[in-house]
Coordinates of C-alpha atoms in Angstrom, one line a residue:
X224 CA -22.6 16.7 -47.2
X225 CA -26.0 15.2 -48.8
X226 CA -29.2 16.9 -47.4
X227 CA -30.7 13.9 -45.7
X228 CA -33.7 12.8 -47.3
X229 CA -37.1 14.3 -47.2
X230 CA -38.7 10.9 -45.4
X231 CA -36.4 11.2 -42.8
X232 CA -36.6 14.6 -42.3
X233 CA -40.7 14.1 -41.8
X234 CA -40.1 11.3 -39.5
X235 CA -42.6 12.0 -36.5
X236 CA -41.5 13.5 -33.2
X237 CA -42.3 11.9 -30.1
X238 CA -42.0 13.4 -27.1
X239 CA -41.6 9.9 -25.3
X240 CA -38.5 9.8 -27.3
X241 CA -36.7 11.5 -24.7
X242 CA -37.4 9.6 -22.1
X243 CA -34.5 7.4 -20.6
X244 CA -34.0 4.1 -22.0
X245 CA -33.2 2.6 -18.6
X246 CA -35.9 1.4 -16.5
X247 CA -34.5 3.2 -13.6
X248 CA -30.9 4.4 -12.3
X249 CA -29.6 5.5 -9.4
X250 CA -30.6 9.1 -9.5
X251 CA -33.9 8.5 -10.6
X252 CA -34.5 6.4 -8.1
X253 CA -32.9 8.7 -5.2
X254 CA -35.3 11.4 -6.4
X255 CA -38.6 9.0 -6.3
X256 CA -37.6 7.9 -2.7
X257 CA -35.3 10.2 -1.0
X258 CA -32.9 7.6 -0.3
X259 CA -29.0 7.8 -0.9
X260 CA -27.2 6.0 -3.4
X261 CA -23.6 4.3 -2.8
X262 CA -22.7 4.2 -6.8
X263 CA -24.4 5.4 -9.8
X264 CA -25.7 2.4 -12.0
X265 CA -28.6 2.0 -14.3
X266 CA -31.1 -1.3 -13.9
X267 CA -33.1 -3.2 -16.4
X268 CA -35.7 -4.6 -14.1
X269 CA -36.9 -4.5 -10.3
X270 CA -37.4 -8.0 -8.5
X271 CA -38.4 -8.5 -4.6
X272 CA -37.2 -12.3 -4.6
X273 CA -33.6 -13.6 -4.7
X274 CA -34.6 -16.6 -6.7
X275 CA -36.0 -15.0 -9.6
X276 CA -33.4 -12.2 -10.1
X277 CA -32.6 -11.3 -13.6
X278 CA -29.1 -9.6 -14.6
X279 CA -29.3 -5.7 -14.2
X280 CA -32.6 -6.0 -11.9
X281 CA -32.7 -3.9 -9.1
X282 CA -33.5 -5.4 -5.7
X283 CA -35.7 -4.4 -3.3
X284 CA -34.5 -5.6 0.7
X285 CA -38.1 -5.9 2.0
X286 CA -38.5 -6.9 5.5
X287 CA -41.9 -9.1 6.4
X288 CA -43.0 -10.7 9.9
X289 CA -41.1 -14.0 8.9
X290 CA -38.6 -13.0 6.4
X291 CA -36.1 -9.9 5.9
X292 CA -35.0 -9.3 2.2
X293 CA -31.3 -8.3 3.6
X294 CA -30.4 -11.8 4.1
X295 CA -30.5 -12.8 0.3
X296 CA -28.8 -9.4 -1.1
X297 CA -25.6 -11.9 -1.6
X298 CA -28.0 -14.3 -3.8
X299 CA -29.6 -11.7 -5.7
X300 CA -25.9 -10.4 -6.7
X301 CA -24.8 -13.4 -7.6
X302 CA -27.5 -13.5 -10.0
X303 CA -26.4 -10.4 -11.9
X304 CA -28.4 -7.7 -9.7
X305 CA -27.0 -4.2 -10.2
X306 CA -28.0 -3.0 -7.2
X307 CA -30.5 -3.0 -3.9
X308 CA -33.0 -0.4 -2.2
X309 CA -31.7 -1.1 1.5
X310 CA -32.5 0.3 4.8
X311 CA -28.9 -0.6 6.1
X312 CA -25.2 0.3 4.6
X313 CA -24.4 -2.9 2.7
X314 CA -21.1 -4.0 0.6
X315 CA -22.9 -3.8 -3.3
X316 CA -24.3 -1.4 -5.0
X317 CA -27.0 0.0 -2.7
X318 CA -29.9 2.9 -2.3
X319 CA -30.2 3.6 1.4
X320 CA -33.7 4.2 2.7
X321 CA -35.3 4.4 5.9
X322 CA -38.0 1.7 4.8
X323 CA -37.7 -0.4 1.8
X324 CA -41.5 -1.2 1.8
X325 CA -42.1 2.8 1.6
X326 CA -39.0 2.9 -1.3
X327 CA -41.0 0.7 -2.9
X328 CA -44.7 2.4 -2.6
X329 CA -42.8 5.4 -4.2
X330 CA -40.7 4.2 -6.5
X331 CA -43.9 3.0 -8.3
X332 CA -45.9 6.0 -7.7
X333 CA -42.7 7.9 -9.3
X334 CA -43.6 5.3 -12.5
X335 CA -46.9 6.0 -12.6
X336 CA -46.2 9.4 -12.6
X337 CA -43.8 9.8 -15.4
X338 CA -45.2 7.8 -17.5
X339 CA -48.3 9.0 -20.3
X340 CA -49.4 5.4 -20.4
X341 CA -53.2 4.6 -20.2
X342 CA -53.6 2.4 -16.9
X343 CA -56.3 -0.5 -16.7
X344 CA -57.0 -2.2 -13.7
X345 CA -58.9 -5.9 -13.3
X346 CA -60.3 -7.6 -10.4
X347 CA -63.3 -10.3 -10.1
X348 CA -63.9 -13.4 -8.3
X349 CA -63.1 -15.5 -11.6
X350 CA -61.0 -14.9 -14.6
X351 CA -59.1 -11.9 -13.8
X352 CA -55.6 -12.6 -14.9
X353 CA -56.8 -14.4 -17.8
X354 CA -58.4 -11.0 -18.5
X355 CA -55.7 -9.2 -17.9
X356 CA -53.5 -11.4 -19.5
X357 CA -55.8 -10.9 -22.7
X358 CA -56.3 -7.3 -22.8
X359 CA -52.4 -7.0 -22.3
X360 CA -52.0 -9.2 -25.8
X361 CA -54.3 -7.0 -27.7
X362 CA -52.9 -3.4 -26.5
X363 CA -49.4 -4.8 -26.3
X364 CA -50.1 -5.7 -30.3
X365 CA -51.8 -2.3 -31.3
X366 CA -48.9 -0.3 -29.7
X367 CA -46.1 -2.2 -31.2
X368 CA -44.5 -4.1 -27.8
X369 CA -45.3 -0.3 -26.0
X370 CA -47.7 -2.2 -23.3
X371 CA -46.8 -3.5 -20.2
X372 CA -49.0 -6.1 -17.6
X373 CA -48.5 -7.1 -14.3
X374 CA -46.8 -10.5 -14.3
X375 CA -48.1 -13.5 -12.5
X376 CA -50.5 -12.9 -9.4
X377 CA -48.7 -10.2 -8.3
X378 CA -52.0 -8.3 -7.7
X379 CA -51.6 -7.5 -3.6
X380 CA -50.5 -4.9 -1.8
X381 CA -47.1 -5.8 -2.6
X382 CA -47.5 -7.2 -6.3
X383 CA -49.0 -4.2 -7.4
X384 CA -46.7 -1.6 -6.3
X385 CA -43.9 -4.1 -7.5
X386 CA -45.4 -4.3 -11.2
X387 CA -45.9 -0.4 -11.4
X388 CA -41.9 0.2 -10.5
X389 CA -41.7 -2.4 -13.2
X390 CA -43.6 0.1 -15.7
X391 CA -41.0 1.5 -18.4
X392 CA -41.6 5.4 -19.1
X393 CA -41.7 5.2 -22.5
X394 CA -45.1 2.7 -22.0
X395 CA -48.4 3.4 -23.6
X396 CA -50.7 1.2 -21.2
X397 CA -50.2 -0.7 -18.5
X398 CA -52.4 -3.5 -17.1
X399 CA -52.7 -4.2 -13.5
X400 CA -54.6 -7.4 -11.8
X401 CA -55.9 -6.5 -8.4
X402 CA -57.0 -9.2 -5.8
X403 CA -58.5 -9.2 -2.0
X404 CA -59.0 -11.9 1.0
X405 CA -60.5 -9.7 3.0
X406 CA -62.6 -6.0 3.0
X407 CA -60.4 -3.1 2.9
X408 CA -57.6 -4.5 0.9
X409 CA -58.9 -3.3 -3.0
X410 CA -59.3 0.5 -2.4
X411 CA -55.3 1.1 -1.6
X412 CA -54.5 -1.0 -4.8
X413 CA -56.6 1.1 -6.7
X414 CA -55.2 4.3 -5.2
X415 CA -52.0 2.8 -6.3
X416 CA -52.2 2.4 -9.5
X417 CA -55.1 5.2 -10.4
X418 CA -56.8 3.3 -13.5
X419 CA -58.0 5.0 -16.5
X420 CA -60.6 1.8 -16.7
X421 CA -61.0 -0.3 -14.2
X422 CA -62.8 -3.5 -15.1
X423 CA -64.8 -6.3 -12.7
X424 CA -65.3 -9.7 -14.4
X425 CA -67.3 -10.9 -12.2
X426 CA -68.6 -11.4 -8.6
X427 CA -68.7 -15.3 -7.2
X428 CA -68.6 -16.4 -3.9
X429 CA -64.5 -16.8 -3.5
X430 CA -63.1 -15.5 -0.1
X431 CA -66.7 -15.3 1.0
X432 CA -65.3 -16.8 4.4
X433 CA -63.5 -13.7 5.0
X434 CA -66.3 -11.4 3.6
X435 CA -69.6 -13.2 5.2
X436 CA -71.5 -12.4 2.1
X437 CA -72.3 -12.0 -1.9
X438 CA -73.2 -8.4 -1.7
X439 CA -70.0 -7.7 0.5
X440 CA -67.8 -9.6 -2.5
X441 CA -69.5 -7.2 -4.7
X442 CA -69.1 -3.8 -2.5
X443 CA -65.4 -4.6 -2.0
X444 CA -65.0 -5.6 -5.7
X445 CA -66.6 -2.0 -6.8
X446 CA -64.1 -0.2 -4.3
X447 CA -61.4 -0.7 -7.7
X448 CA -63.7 2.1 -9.1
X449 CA -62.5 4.6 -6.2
X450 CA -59.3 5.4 -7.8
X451 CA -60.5 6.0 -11.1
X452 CA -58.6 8.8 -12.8
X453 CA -61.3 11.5 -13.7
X454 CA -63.1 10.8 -16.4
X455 CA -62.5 7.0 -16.0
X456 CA -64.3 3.8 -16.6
X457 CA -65.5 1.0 -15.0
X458 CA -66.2 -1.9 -17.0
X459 CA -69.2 -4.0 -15.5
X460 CA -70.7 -7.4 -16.0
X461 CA -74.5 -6.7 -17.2
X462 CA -75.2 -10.5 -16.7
X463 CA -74.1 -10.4 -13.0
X464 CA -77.1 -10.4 -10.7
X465 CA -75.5 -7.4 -8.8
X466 CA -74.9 -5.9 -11.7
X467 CA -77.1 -3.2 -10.6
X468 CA -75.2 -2.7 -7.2
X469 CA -71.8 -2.4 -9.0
X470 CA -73.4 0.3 -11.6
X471 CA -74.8 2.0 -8.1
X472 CA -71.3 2.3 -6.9
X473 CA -69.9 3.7 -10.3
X474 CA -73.0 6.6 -10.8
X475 CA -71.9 7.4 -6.8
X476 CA -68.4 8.4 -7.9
X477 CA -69.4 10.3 -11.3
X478 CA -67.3 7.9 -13.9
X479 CA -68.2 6.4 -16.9
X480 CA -69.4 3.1 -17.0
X481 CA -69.4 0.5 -19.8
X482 CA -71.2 -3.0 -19.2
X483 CA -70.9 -6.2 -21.2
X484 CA -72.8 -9.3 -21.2
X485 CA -75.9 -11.5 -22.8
X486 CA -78.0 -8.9 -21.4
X487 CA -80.1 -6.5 -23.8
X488 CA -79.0 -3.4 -22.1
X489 CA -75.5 -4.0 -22.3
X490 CA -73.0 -2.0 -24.0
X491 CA -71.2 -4.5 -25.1
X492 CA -73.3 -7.3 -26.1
X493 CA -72.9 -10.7 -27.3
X494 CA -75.6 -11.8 -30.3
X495 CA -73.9 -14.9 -30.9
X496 CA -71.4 -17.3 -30.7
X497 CA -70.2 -20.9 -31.9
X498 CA -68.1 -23.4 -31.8
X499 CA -65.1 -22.9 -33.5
X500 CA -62.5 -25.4 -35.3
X501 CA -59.9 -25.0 -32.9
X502 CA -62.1 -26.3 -29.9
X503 CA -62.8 -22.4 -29.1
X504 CA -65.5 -20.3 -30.5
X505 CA -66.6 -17.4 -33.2
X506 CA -68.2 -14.7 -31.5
X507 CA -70.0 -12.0 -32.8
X508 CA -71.1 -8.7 -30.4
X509 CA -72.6 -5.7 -30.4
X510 CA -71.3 -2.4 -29.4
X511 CA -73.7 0.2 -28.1
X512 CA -73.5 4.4 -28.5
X513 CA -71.1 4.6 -25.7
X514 CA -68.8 1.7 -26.8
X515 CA -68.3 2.8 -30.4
X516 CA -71.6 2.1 -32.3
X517 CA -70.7 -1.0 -34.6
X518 CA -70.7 -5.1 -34.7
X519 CA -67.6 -7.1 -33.9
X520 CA -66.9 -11.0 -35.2
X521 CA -64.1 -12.7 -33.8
X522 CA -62.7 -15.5 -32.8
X523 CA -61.6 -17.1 -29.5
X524 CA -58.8 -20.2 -29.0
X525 CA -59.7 -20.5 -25.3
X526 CA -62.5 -23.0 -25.0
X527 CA -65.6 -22.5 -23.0
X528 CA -68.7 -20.1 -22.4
X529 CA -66.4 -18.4 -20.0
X530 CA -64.1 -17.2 -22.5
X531 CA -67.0 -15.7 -24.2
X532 CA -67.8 -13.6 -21.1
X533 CA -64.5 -12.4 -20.6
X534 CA -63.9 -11.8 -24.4
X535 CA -66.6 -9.2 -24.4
X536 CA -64.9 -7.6 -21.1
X537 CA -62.1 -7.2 -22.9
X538 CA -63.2 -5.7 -25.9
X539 CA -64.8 -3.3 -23.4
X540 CA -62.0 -2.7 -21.9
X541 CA -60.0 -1.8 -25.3
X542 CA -62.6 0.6 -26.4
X543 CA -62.3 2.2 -23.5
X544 CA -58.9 2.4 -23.4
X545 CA -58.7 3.9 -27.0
X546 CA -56.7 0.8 -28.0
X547 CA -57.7 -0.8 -31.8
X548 CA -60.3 -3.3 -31.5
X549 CA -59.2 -5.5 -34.4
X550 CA -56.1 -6.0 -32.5
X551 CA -57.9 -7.2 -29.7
X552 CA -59.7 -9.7 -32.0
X553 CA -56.6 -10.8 -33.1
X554 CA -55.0 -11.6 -29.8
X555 CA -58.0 -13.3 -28.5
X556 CA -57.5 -15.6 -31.8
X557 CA -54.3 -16.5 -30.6
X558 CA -53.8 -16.7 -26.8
X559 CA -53.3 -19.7 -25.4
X560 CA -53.8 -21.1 -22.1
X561 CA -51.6 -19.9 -19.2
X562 CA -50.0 -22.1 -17.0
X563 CA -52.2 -23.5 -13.8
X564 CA -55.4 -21.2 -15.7
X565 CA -56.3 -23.3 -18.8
X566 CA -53.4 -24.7 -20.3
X567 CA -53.7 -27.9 -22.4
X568 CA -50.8 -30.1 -22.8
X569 CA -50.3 -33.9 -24.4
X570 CA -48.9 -36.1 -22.3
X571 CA -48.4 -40.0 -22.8
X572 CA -50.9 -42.5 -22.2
X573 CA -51.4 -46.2 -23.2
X574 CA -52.1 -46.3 -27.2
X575 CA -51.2 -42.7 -27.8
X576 CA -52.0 -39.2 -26.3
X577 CA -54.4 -37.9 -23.3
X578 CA -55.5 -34.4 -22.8
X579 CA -54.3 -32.4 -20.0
X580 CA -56.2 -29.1 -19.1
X581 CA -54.1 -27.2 -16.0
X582 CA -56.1 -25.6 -14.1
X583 CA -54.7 -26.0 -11.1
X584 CA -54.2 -22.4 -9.7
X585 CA -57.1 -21.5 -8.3
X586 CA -61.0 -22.5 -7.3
X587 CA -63.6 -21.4 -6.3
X588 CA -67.7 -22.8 -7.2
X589 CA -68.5 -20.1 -10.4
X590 CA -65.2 -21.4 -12.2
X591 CA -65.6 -25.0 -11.2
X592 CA -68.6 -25.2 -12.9
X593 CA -67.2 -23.1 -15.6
X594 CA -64.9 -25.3 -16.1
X595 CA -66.4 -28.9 -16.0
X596 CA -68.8 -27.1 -18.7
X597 CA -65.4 -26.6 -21.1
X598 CA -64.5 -30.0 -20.2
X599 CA -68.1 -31.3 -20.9
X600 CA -67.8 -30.0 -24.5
X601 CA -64.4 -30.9 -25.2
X602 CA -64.1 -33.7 -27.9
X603 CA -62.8 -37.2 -25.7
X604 CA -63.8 -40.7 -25.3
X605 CA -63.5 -40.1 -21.3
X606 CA -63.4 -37.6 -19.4
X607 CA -61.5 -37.3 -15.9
X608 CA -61.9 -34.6 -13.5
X609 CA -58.9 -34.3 -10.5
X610 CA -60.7 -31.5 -8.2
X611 CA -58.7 -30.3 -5.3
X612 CA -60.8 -28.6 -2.5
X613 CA -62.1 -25.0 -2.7
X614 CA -61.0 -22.8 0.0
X615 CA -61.9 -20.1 1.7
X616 CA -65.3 -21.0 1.7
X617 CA -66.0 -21.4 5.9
X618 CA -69.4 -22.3 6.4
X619 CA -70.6 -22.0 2.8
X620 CA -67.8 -24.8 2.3
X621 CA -70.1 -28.3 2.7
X622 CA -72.8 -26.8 0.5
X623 CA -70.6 -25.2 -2.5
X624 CA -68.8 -28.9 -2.7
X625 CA -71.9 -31.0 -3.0
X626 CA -73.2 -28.8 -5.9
X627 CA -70.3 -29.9 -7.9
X628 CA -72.1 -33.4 -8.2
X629 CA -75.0 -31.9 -11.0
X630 CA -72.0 -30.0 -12.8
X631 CA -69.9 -33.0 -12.8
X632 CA -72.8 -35.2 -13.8
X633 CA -73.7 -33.0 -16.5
X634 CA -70.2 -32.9 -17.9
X635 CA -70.3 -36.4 -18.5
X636 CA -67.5 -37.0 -16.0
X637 CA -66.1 -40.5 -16.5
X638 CA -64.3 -40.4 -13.6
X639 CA -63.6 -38.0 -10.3
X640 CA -60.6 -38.0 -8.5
X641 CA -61.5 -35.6 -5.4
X642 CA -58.4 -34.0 -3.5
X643 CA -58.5 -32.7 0.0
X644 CA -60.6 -32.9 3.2
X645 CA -63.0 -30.5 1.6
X646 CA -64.7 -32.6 -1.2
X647 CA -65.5 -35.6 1.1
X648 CA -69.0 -33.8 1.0
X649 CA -68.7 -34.1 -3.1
X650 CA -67.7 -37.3 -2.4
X651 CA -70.6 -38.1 -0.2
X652 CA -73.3 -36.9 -2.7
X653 CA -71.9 -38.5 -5.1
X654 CA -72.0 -42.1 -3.2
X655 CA -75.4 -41.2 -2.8
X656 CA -76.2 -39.9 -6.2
X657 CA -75.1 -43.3 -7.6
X658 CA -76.9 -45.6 -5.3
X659 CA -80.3 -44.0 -6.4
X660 CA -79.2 -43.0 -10.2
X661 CA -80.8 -45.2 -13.0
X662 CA -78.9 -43.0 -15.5
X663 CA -75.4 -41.6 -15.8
X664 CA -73.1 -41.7 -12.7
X665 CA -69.4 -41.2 -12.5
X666 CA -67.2 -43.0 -10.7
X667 CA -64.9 -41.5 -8.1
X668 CA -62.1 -41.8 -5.5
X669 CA -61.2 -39.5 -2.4
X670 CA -57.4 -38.6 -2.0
X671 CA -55.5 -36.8 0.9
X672 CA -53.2 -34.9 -0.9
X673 CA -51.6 -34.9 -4.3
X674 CA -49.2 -37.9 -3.9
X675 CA -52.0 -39.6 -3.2
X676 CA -54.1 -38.3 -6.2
X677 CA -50.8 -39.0 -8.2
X678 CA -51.1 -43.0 -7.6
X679 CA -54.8 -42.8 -8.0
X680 CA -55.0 -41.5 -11.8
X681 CA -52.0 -43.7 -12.3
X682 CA -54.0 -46.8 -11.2
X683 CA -57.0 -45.2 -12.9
X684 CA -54.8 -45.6 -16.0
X685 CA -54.8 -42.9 -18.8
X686 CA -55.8 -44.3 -22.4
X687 CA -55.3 -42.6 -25.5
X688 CA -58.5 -40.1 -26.3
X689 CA -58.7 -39.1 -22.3
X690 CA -59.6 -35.6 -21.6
X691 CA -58.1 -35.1 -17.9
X692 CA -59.7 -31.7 -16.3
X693 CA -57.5 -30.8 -13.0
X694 CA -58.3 -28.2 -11.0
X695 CA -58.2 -26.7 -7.6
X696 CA -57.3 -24.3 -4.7
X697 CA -53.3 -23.6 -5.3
X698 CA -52.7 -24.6 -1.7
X699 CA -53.9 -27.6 -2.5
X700 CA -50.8 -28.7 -4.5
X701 CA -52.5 -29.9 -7.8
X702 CA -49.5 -28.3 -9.7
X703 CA -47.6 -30.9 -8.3
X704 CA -49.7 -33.7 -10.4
X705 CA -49.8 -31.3 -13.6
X706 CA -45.6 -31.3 -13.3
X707 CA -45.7 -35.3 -12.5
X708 CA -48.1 -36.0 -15.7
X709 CA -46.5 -33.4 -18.3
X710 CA -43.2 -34.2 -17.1
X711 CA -42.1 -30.3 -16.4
X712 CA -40.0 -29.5 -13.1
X713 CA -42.5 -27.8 -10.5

């Protein structure tokens, strides 16, 4: 027999070579919960809904105040699921438990545990999964599909535990978004998942009905920094004006601390950036001593002075990860905008083609104006805005919704179609703004619901060159419009 050849006898060892190709199987999982299992089997993914079951997932039963898992093992069979964590015998494939929930809480700490990967959390008021979404592309591309992201919003205290079981072993990072309502809720998520970096985009007032204040956004925000693995990171905004705060919550726990921003002292620091071809921009940055000690130029397909901001949080969040920066350049070059965060479509209108940005997800006042600012400097011959209410806002509510009138104006809104018992104050100032303006005023309409804001832009009438900027609180429904006007199911 030939002696194999030298190449292949130097290929590199790896110890993660080892590790199981299955995601989990039915000892592995009896071991990470001390449950019992009815059959051996191996599965592929882990799901907590019925509907969106994937052959060779694993199910998780869970039980909630208005729902128990149990009555939808059938479904999720049906749609190729291998087998369920239970906390009752049942006729499939099973692992019985005395508490799913709990399965489930272990199951991902056994993930975490096995696996070498470097763990990054984000959180923020705005632009977190856009974040996340972006540092995922550029690790994902420097280890060669070995990265692994938290998908959707699943960034609670169930989301996150799901998304860690959903962590292959063999992973070199994993990115987790983490999200709050209300005080108390980020610190378990970050004892989850135990970050190497942990990164805030920034602090805005969103949920401040629940928290009662900015500095209480901030202090909850900075509890992601508590479980930091040692000699962890957090990843601050410099430009944020309690910037200082969140750095005084980091130097309290003893971790690193990287900052990006405009700001001179930042770490990571932006001396420039432009307008690029592709409606996004070139941006060139500056990395300080403790981020690496060299210049960066890059470019960015997201439009928007937000996407610079977050661009530079990202590369922070590389370096600090030990993933390539150039790779990170790269993905910010090509990532496009997600579905109900920044996605731009065509759809039909008379004489040719309108613009459609989606941003229908989620709104709160720091990415509203954001956002009308993109929409300001995007190339159209008008410009629409549908703006679904803000929520979560309690008594700040009236005040935040008015100031949308100088944004809008400045954006050179053609026309505002407002959504929701909310922005009757926007709509207010802006009958009064237009009454007394000499200059510039939009016009505007105020709209129930989304049916309503359907017929509206309808009768408005799209023409070709429009630029239509949509955007709300989810609950609001303004996916619902998006769906109508693209012409997707939703």
């Amino acid at each position: 027999m030939n002696a194999p050849h030298p190449l292949l006898r130097a290929w590199p060892l790896d110890p993660r070579d080892d590790l199981p190709l299955a995601l989990w199987d039915a000892a592995g999982i009896e071991a990470a919960t001390g449950g019992q299992a009815s059959h051996a089997f191996q599965a592929s993914g882990v799901e907590m809904d019925s509907r969106d079951v994937r052959p060779g997932d694993l199910f998780v039963a869970l039980r909630g105040e208005a729902m128990d898992g149990h009555k939808f093992i059938a479904s999720a069979f049906a749609k190729g699921a291998v087998a369920a964590i239970t906390d009752r015998p049942v006729d499939f494939p099973h692992v019985l438990t005395g508490d799913t929930a709990k399965a489930l809480h272990a199951l991902a700490q056994a993930a975490r545990s096995r696996s070498k990967a470097v763990r990054i959390a984000v959180t923020g008021s705005v632009g977190k999964t856009g974040v996340k979404e972006a540092i995922f592309a550029a690790l994902d591309r420097s280890s060669r599909g070995a990265a692994h992201r938290s998908v959707r919003s699943y960034n609670n205290h169930v989301g996150v535990p799901l998304s860690l079981a959903r962590m292959p072993a063999r992973s070199r990072f994993g990115v987790f978004e983490m999200g709050m309502n209300h005080a108390g809720e980020i610190a378990p998520l970050g004892d989850h998942v135990r970050p190497h970096v942990a990164v805030i985009t920034t602090i805005a007032p969103a949920h401040i009905e629940n928290l009662g204040s900015m500095e209480a956004i901030a202090d909850e925000k900075a509890q992601i920094f508590t479980g930091l693995a040692a000699g962890g990171t957090a990843v601050i905004p410099a430009d944020s004006e309690y910037s200082q705060r969140l750095i005084g919550h980091a130097r309290a726990l003893g971790v690193n601390i990287l900052t990006f921003g405009r700001s001179e002292d930042a770490d990571v620091r932006l001396l420039d950036a432009i307008a690029g071809n592709n409606g996004g921009s070139i941006v060139t940055a500056e990395l300080g001593p403790r981020a690496g000690g060299r210049r960066l130029c890059y470019s960015i397909a997201e439009p928007g002075e937000h996407w610079v901001a977050n661009s530079l949080a990202v590369m922070a969040s590389v370096q600090a990860a030990g993933g390539d920066l150039a790779s990170a350049g790269l993905a910010l070059a090509e990532m496009g905008g997600l579905q109900g965060r920044g996605a731009r479509s065509q759809i039909t209108a008379a004489g040719g083609k309108a613009l459609l940005i989606d941003e229908s997800y989620n709104a709160n006042p720091a990415s509203m104006r954001a956002t009308l600012r993109a929409i300001g400097q995007t190339p159209a011959l008008r410009r629409i805005a549908v703006l679904g209410s803000m929520k979560e806002l309690g008594d700040f509510g009236p005040r935040f919704h008015m100031q949308l009138a100088e944004p809008l104006i400045e954006a050179k809104i053609d026309h505002a179609i407002l959504v929701g018992d909310e922005m009757r104050d926007l709509a207010a100032e802006l009958g009064r703004r237009s009454a007394q303006s000499l200059g510039f005023k939009p016009g505007f309409a105020h709209c129930a619901g989304p049916a309503e804001a359907i017929a509206a832009l309808e009768q408005f009438g799209l023409t070709h060159g429009d630029a239509v900027l949509v955007k709300g609180s989810n609950s609001v429904g303004l996916g619902r419009l998006v769906s109508h006007f693209t012409k997707e199911p939703g």
